[in-house]
C-alpha cells in the first residue's frame, strides 16, 4: 500500500506558439506545437514519484491514446496509478501562447470531471491505509470532500492545494491538516487580501496549518503556534509553471520521510524553486539525484 495517495486531475496540454490569436473566421498559421503531460494532480504525483516516495495517483482517464500516454508517463516517474476509466475523453488543456507572452487557455476536464463520491468510496481502503492524502481542486468538489472525509476519519494527514481558486465549505476546511494557498487563492478563500487576517480566519474555521506560497519570496507557515517565514533560494527564473505543484509534491514526500513540518516546508520551497529554473511543467521537475545536487550547490 502506498504511503502517499494523490487524488486529482491528469491532462494533456496542447501548446501552440503563434504571433497572435486569429480574428473570428480567420485562419492563421502558427509556429510550433507540442504536447506535455499536465494536470495539478499528476504534476504533484510526478514530483513525489521522482523524489522516490512511491506515491499512488488516483484519477480518471478516457479509454483513449492520450489517457494511456499519461498513465505510462506517470509510471515512468515512479508513480503507481489507479485510474478509473470514464465514459468520456481524457482531460486536455489547449494553450495558445502569443508573441506578447500571454497564454490563452481552454481546459476540457473530460474524465477529470466525472470523478464522484462513488469513485472515491471505491478507493476508501487506499485512503485509509495511506499516511498522507494530497488533494487539489481540478476534480469535482464532492469527490475532494469525500476523500478528505474518509482520510480525516482514518487519521490520514490531509494536504490540500486549493487551486484553482474558489471558496470552500468549512466542512472541508476543518479536515485539512495543511492548506497550500498562494496569495490569490488565500484572498478567494477568505475575502481578505491581508495575509494574517485571512489565515486567522482559516485557523478559526478549522484548518490546522497554512502554507502561503509567495513566489520568489518563498512561503509562510502559519498555525496556532504562530508564523514562520522561509525564503526561496535565488534561481534564474526560466518558467514558473508547476512551481506550486513541485512544492506540494515535495512537501508531501518530505513529511512522509518523517521530517518536521518546518523542514518539509523548506524542502518543498527549494524543490519548487529548482523547478522554476527549467522550462515546462512536469519536464521542469528534478529527480532526487538532481535535487540533491541542487541543494548541495546552494549550501556551499
Ligand atoms: N521566481 C522564483 N524564484 C525562485 N523561486 C520561485 C519563483 N517562483 C516560484 N518559486 C518557488 O515555487 C514556490 C511556489 O511558487 P508560487 O508561490 O508561485 O506558487 P503558485 O502560485 O501556487 O504556483 P502554481 O501556479 O504553479 O500553482 C515558491 O514558494 C518558491 O519556492
Ligand atoms: Mg498553486
CSV table of C-alpha atoms and ligand atoms in Angstrom, one decimal:
chain,number,residue,atom,x,y,z
A,1,UNK,CA,0.0,0.0,0.0
A,2,UNK,CA,1.3,3.5,-0.9
A,3,UNK,CA,2.0,5.9,2.0
A,4,UNK,CA,1.2,8.9,-0.1
A,5,UNK,CA,-2.0,9.0,-2.1
A,6,UNK,CA,-2.7,11.8,-4.6
A,7,UNK,CA,-6.3,12.2,-5.9
A,8,UNK,CA,-6.7,14.7,-8.6
A,9,UNK,CA,-6.6,15.7,-12.3
A,10,UNK,CA,-4.4,14.5,-15.1
A,11,UNK,CA,-4.5,16.0,-18.6
A,12,UNK,CA,-2.5,16.6,-21.7
A,13,UNK,CA,-1.5,20.1,-22.5
A,14,UNK,CA,-1.6,21.0,-26.2
A,15,UNK,CA,0.6,24.1,-26.6
A,16,UNK,CA,0.6,26.2,-29.8
A,17,UNK,CA,3.0,29.1,-30.3
A,18,UNK,CA,1.7,31.8,-32.6
A,19,UNK,CA,2.1,35.5,-33.4
A,20,UNK,CA,-1.4,36.4,-32.3
A,21,UNK,CA,-4.9,34.9,-32.0
A,22,UNK,CA,-6.9,34.6,-35.1
A,23,UNK,CA,-9.9,37.0,-35.6
A,24,UNK,CA,-13.3,35.4,-35.8
A,25,UNK,CA,-13.5,33.5,-39.1
A,26,UNK,CA,-9.7,33.9,-39.8
A,27,UNK,CA,-7.3,31.0,-40.2
A,28,UNK,CA,-3.7,31.6,-39.1
A,29,UNK,CA,-0.5,29.5,-39.5
A,30,UNK,CA,1.1,29.0,-36.1
A,31,UNK,CA,4.8,28.4,-35.4
A,32,UNK,CA,5.1,25.3,-33.3
A,33,UNK,CA,3.1,22.7,-31.5
A,34,UNK,CA,4.0,20.5,-28.5
A,35,UNK,CA,2.1,18.2,-26.1
A,36,UNK,CA,3.0,17.9,-22.5
A,37,UNK,CA,1.6,15.9,-19.6
A,38,UNK,CA,-0.1,18.1,-17.0
A,39,UNK,CA,-2.9,18.5,-14.5
A,40,UNK,CA,-2.2,19.5,-11.0
A,41,UNK,CA,-2.8,16.1,-9.5
A,42,UNK,CA,-0.5,14.4,-12.0
A,43,UNK,CA,2.2,17.1,-11.6
A,44,UNK,CA,2.2,16.7,-7.8
A,45,UNK,CA,2.3,12.9,-8.1
A,46,UNK,CA,5.2,13.1,-10.5
A,47,UNK,CA,7.1,15.4,-8.1
A,48,UNK,CA,6.6,12.9,-5.2
A,49,UNK,CA,7.4,10.0,-7.5
A,50,UNK,CA,10.7,11.5,-8.8
A,51,UNK,CA,11.7,12.1,-5.2
A,52,UNK,CA,11.4,8.4,-4.5
A,53,UNK,CA,8.2,8.4,-2.4
A,54,UNK,CA,6.5,5.7,-4.4
A,55,UNK,CA,3.1,7.5,-4.4
A,56,UNK,CA,-0.2,6.2,-5.7
A,57,UNK,CA,-2.1,8.5,-8.0
A,58,UNK,CA,-5.9,8.0,-8.3
A,59,UNK,CA,-7.7,9.8,-11.0
A,60,UNK,CA,-9.8,9.3,-14.2
A,61,UNK,CA,-8.9,8.9,-17.8
A,62,UNK,CA,-10.7,8.1,-21.0
A,63,UNK,CA,-10.2,4.8,-23.0
A,64,UNK,CA,-8.0,6.7,-25.4
A,65,UNK,CA,-4.4,7.1,-26.5
A,66,UNK,CA,-3.9,10.3,-24.5
A,67,UNK,CA,-5.0,8.6,-21.4
A,68,UNK,CA,-2.6,5.7,-22.0
A,69,UNK,CA,0.2,8.0,-22.7
A,70,UNK,CA,-0.4,10.0,-19.5
A,71,UNK,CA,-0.6,6.8,-17.4
A,72,UNK,CA,2.7,5.5,-18.9
A,73,UNK,CA,4.3,8.8,-18.2
A,74,UNK,CA,3.3,8.7,-14.5
A,75,UNK,CA,4.5,5.1,-14.2
A,76,UNK,CA,7.9,6.1,-15.7
A,77,UNK,CA,8.3,8.8,-13.0
A,78,UNK,CA,7.9,6.3,-10.1
A,79,UNK,CA,4.1,6.8,-9.6
A,80,UNK,CA,1.7,3.9,-9.2
A,81,UNK,CA,-1.6,4.6,-10.8
A,82,UNK,CA,-5.2,3.5,-10.1
A,83,UNK,CA,-7.3,5.2,-12.8
A,84,UNK,CA,-11.0,5.0,-13.3
A,85,UNK,CA,-11.8,4.6,-17.0
A,86,UNK,CA,-14.5,7.2,-17.7
A,87,UNK,CA,-17.0,7.1,-20.5
A,88,UNK,CA,-15.6,10.2,-22.0
A,89,UNK,CA,-12.2,11.5,-23.3
A,90,UNK,CA,-9.1,12.1,-21.2
A,91,UNK,CA,-8.8,15.7,-19.9
A,92,UNK,CA,-7.0,18.2,-22.2
A,93,UNK,CA,-5.8,21.8,-22.0
A,94,UNK,CA,-5.4,23.8,-25.2
A,95,UNK,CA,-3.0,26.6,-24.8
A,96,UNK,CA,-2.2,29.3,-27.3
A,97,UNK,CA,1.0,31.3,-26.4
A,98,UNK,CA,1.1,34.5,-28.4
A,99,UNK,CA,4.2,36.7,-29.1
A,100,UNK,CA,3.2,39.2,-26.3
A,101,UNK,CA,3.8,36.4,-23.9
A,102,UNK,CA,0.2,35.9,-23.0
A,103,UNK,CA,-1.3,32.4,-22.6
A,104,UNK,CA,-4.9,31.8,-23.8
A,105,UNK,CA,-6.1,28.5,-22.3
A,106,UNK,CA,-9.2,26.4,-22.7
A,107,UNK,CA,-9.4,23.3,-20.4
A,108,UNK,CA,-11.7,20.4,-21.3
A,109,UNK,CA,-12.0,18.5,-18.0
A,110,UNK,CA,-13.2,15.3,-19.7
A,111,UNK,CA,-12.6,12.3,-17.5
A,112,UNK,CA,-11.4,14.5,-14.6
A,113,UNK,CA,-14.9,16.0,-14.3
A,114,UNK,CA,-16.6,12.6,-13.9
A,115,UNK,CA,-15.0,11.6,-10.5
A,116,UNK,CA,-17.8,11.3,-8.0
A,117,UNK,CA,-18.4,10.1,-4.4
A,118,UNK,CA,-18.9,6.5,-5.6
A,119,UNK,CA,-15.5,6.5,-7.3
A,120,UNK,CA,-13.8,7.8,-4.1
A,121,UNK,CA,-15.6,5.3,-1.9
A,122,UNK,CA,-14.2,2.6,-4.2
A,123,UNK,CA,-10.7,3.6,-3.1
A,124,UNK,CA,-11.5,4.1,0.6
A,125,UNK,CA,-9.0,1.5,1.7
A,126,UNK,CA,-6.2,3.1,-0.2
A,127,UNK,CA,-7.0,6.4,1.5
A,128,UNK,CA,-7.4,4.9,5.0
A,129,UNK,CA,-4.1,3.0,4.8
A,130,UNK,CA,-2.1,5.9,3.5
A,131,UNK,CA,-0.2,8.3,5.8
A,132,UNK,CA,-0.8,11.3,3.6
A,133,UNK,CA,-3.5,12.3,1.2
A,134,UNK,CA,-2.7,15.1,-1.3
A,135,UNK,CA,-5.6,16.9,-3.0
A,136,UNK,CA,-6.2,19.9,-5.3
A,137,UNK,CA,-9.4,21.3,-6.8
A,138,UNK,CA,-9.3,20.3,-10.5
A,139,UNK,CA,-11.8,17.5,-9.9
A,140,UNK,CA,-15.4,17.9,-8.7
A,141,UNK,CA,-15.6,19.3,-5.2
A,142,UNK,CA,-17.8,16.5,-4.0
A,143,UNK,CA,-15.0,14.0,-4.7
A,144,UNK,CA,-12.5,16.1,-2.9
A,145,UNK,CA,-14.8,16.4,0.1
A,146,UNK,CA,-15.5,12.7,0.2
A,147,UNK,CA,-11.8,11.9,0.0
A,148,UNK,CA,-11.0,14.3,2.8
A,149,UNK,CA,-13.8,12.9,5.0
A,150,UNK,CA,-12.5,9.3,4.6
A,151,UNK,CA,-8.9,10.4,5.3
A,152,UNK,CA,-9.8,12.5,8.4
A,153,UNK,CA,-11.8,9.7,9.9
A,154,UNK,CA,-8.9,7.3,9.4
A,155,UNK,CA,-6.2,9.7,10.7
A,156,UNK,CA,-4.6,10.1,7.3
A,157,UNK,CA,-2.9,13.5,7.0
A,158,UNK,CA,-4.8,15.7,4.5
A,159,UNK,CA,-2.9,18.3,2.4
A,160,UNK,CA,-5.0,20.5,0.1
A,161,UNK,CA,-3.7,22.8,-2.6
A,162,UNK,CA,-6.8,25.0,-3.1
A,163,UNK,CA,-6.2,25.6,-6.8
A,164,UNK,CA,-7.9,26.7,-9.0
A,165,UNK,CA,-9.0,29.4,-6.6
A,166,UNK,CA,-12.5,29.0,-5.2
A,167,UNK,CA,-14.5,29.4,-1.9
A,168,UNK,CA,-14.7,26.2,0.2
A,169,UNK,CA,-17.1,25.0,2.8
A,170,UNK,CA,-16.0,24.7,6.5
A,171,UNK,CA,-16.9,21.0,6.3
A,172,UNK,CA,-13.8,20.6,4.0
A,173,UNK,CA,-11.5,23.1,5.7
A,174,UNK,CA,-11.9,21.6,9.1
A,175,UNK,CA,-10.4,18.3,7.8
A,176,UNK,CA,-7.4,19.9,6.3
A,177,UNK,CA,-4.1,19.5,8.1
A,178,UNK,CA,-2.0,21.5,5.6
A,179,UNK,CA,-3.6,24.1,3.2
A,180,UNK,CA,-1.3,25.4,0.5
A,181,UNK,CA,-2.7,28.6,-1.0
A,182,UNK,CA,-0.9,31.2,-3.0
A,183,UNK,CA,-2.0,34.8,-2.3
A,184,UNK,CA,-4.7,34.9,-4.9
A,185,UNK,CA,-6.3,31.7,-3.5
A,186,UNK,CA,-6.0,32.9,0.0
A,187,UNK,CA,-8.0,36.0,-0.9
A,188,UNK,CA,-10.6,34.0,-2.8
A,189,UNK,CA,-11.0,31.6,0.2
A,190,UNK,CA,-11.4,34.3,2.8
A,191,UNK,CA,-12.4,37.6,1.1
A,192,UNK,CA,-9.4,39.2,2.8
A,193,UNK,CA,-6.3,40.5,1.0
A,194,UNK,CA,-4.4,40.7,4.3
A,195,UNK,CA,-2.4,37.5,4.8
A,196,UNK,CA,-2.6,37.4,8.6
A,197,UNK,CA,-6.3,38.2,8.8
A,198,UNK,CA,-7.0,35.7,6.1
A,199,UNK,CA,-5.0,33.0,7.9
A,200,UNK,CA,-6.6,33.7,11.2
A,201,UNK,CA,-10.0,33.3,9.7
A,202,UNK,CA,-8.9,29.9,8.2
A,203,UNK,CA,-7.5,28.7,11.5
A,204,UNK,CA,-10.7,29.6,13.2
A,205,UNK,CA,-12.6,27.7,10.5
A,206,UNK,CA,-10.6,24.6,11.4
A,207,UNK,CA,-7.5,24.5,9.1
A,208,UNK,CA,-4.6,23.3,11.2
A,209,UNK,CA,-1.6,24.6,9.2
A,210,UNK,CA,-1.5,27.1,6.3
A,211,UNK,CA,1.5,27.3,4.0
A,212,UNK,CA,1.1,30.5,2.0
A,213,UNK,CA,3.3,30.4,-1.1
A,214,UNK,CA,4.8,33.7,-2.2
A,215,UNK,CA,6.6,33.0,-5.5
A,216,UNK,CA,10.2,34.2,-5.4
A,217,UNK,CA,9.7,35.3,-1.8
A,218,UNK,CA,9.3,31.7,-0.6
A,219,UNK,CA,6.5,30.8,1.8
A,220,UNK,CA,5.0,31.3,5.2
A,221,UNK,CA,3.9,28.5,7.6
A,222,UNK,CA,1.1,29.7,9.9
A,223,UNK,CA,-0.6,27.7,12.6
A,224,UNK,CA,-1.9,28.1,16.2
A,225,UNK,CA,1.7,28.5,17.4
A,226,UNK,CA,2.5,31.5,15.2
A,227,UNK,CA,4.1,32.3,11.9
A,228,UNK,CA,7.4,31.4,10.4
A,229,UNK,CA,8.8,32.6,7.1
A,230,UNK,CA,11.0,30.7,4.7
A,231,UNK,CA,13.0,32.4,2.0
A,232,UNK,CA,13.2,30.8,-1.5
A,233,UNK,CA,16.7,30.3,-3.0
A,234,UNK,CA,17.6,32.6,-5.8
A,235,UNK,CA,17.3,31.0,-9.2
A,236,UNK,CA,17.3,32.2,-12.7
A,237,UNK,CA,13.5,32.1,-13.3
A,238,UNK,CA,13.0,30.3,-16.7
A,239,UNK,CA,9.4,29.2,-16.3
A,240,UNK,CA,7.3,29.2,-13.1
A,241,UNK,CA,4.7,26.7,-14.5
A,242,UNK,CA,4.1,24.0,-11.9
A,243,UNK,CA,6.3,25.6,-9.2
A,244,UNK,CA,3.4,25.3,-6.8
A,245,UNK,CA,2.8,21.7,-7.8
A,246,UNK,CA,6.5,20.9,-7.3
A,247,UNK,CA,6.3,22.4,-3.9
A,248,UNK,CA,3.2,20.4,-2.9
A,249,UNK,CA,4.6,17.1,-4.1
A,250,UNK,CA,7.9,17.6,-2.4
A,251,UNK,CA,6.3,18.8,0.8
A,252,UNK,CA,4.2,15.6,0.9
A,253,UNK,CA,7.3,13.5,0.2
A,254,UNK,CA,9.3,15.2,2.9
A,255,UNK,CA,6.6,14.9,5.6
A,256,UNK,CA,6.3,11.3,4.7
A,257,UNK,CA,10.0,10.8,5.2
A,258,UNK,CA,9.4,11.9,8.8
A,259,UNK,CA,10.8,15.5,8.5
A,260,UNK,CA,9.3,18.1,10.9
A,261,UNK,CA,6.8,20.4,9.1
A,262,UNK,CA,9.2,23.3,9.1
A,263,UNK,CA,11.9,21.2,7.4
A,264,UNK,CA,9.4,19.8,5.0
A,265,UNK,CA,8.2,23.3,4.0
A,266,UNK,CA,11.8,24.3,3.4
A,267,UNK,CA,12.4,21.2,1.2
A,268,UNK,CA,9.2,22.0,-0.7
A,269,UNK,CA,10.3,25.5,-1.4
A,270,UNK,CA,13.7,24.5,-2.6
A,271,UNK,CA,12.1,21.9,-4.9
A,272,UNK,CA,9.6,24.5,-6.2
A,273,UNK,CA,12.4,26.9,-6.9
A,274,UNK,CA,14.5,24.3,-8.6
A,275,UNK,CA,11.6,23.6,-11.0
A,276,UNK,CA,11.4,27.3,-11.8
A,277,UNK,CA,15.0,27.1,-13.2
A,278,UNK,CA,13.8,24.8,-16.0
A,279,UNK,CA,11.1,25.1,-18.7
A,280,UNK,CA,7.8,23.3,-18.7
A,281,UNK,CA,5.5,21.6,-16.1
A,282,UNK,CA,6.5,18.0,-15.4
A,283,UNK,CA,9.6,18.4,-17.6
A,284,UNK,CA,10.9,21.0,-15.1
A,285,UNK,CA,10.8,18.6,-12.1
A,286,UNK,CA,14.1,17.4,-10.7
A,287,UNK,CA,14.9,13.8,-9.9
A,288,UNK,CA,16.1,13.1,-6.4
A,289,UNK,CA,19.7,12.9,-7.5
A,290,UNK,CA,19.4,16.2,-9.4
A,291,UNK,CA,17.7,17.8,-6.4
A,292,UNK,CA,20.4,16.6,-4.0
A,293,UNK,CA,23.0,18.3,-6.3
A,294,UNK,CA,20.8,21.5,-6.4
A,295,UNK,CA,20.7,21.5,-2.6
A,296,UNK,CA,24.5,20.9,-2.4
A,297,UNK,CA,25.3,23.7,-4.7
A,298,UNK,CA,23.1,26.1,-2.6
A,299,UNK,CA,24.8,25.3,0.7
A,300,UNK,CA,28.4,25.8,-0.4
B,1,LIG,N1,10.8,33.5,-9.3
B,1,LIG,C1,11.0,32.5,-8.5
B,1,LIG,N2,12.3,32.3,-7.9
B,1,LIG,C2,12.5,31.3,-7.0
B,1,LIG,N3,11.6,30.5,-6.6
B,1,LIG,C3,10.3,30.6,-7.0
B,1,LIG,C4,10.0,31.6,-8.0
B,1,LIG,N4,8.6,31.5,-8.3
B,1,LIG,C5,8.2,30.4,-7.5
B,1,LIG,N5,9.2,29.9,-6.8
B,1,LIG,C6,9.2,28.8,-5.8
B,1,LIG,O1,8.0,28.0,-6.1
B,1,LIG,C7,7.1,28.0,-4.9
B,1,LIG,C8,5.7,28.1,-5.4
B,1,LIG,O2,5.5,29.2,-6.2
B,1,LIG,P1,4.2,30.1,-6.2
B,1,LIG,O3,4.1,30.8,-4.9
B,1,LIG,O4,4.3,31.0,-7.4
B,1,LIG,O5,3.1,29.0,-6.3
B,1,LIG,P2,1.7,29.0,-7.1
B,1,LIG,O6,1.2,30.4,-7.3
B,1,LIG,O7,0.9,28.1,-6.4
B,1,LIG,O8,2.2,28.4,-8.5
B,1,LIG,P3,1.4,27.4,-9.4
B,1,LIG,O9,0.7,28.3,-10.4
B,1,LIG,O10,2.5,26.6,-10.1
B,1,LIG,O11,0.5,26.6,-8.6
B,1,LIG,C9,7.6,29.2,-4.1
B,1,LIG,O12,7.3,29.1,-2.8
B,1,LIG,C10,9.1,29.2,-4.4
B,1,LIG,O13,9.8,28.3,-3.6
B,2,LIG,MG1,-0.6,26.7,-6.8
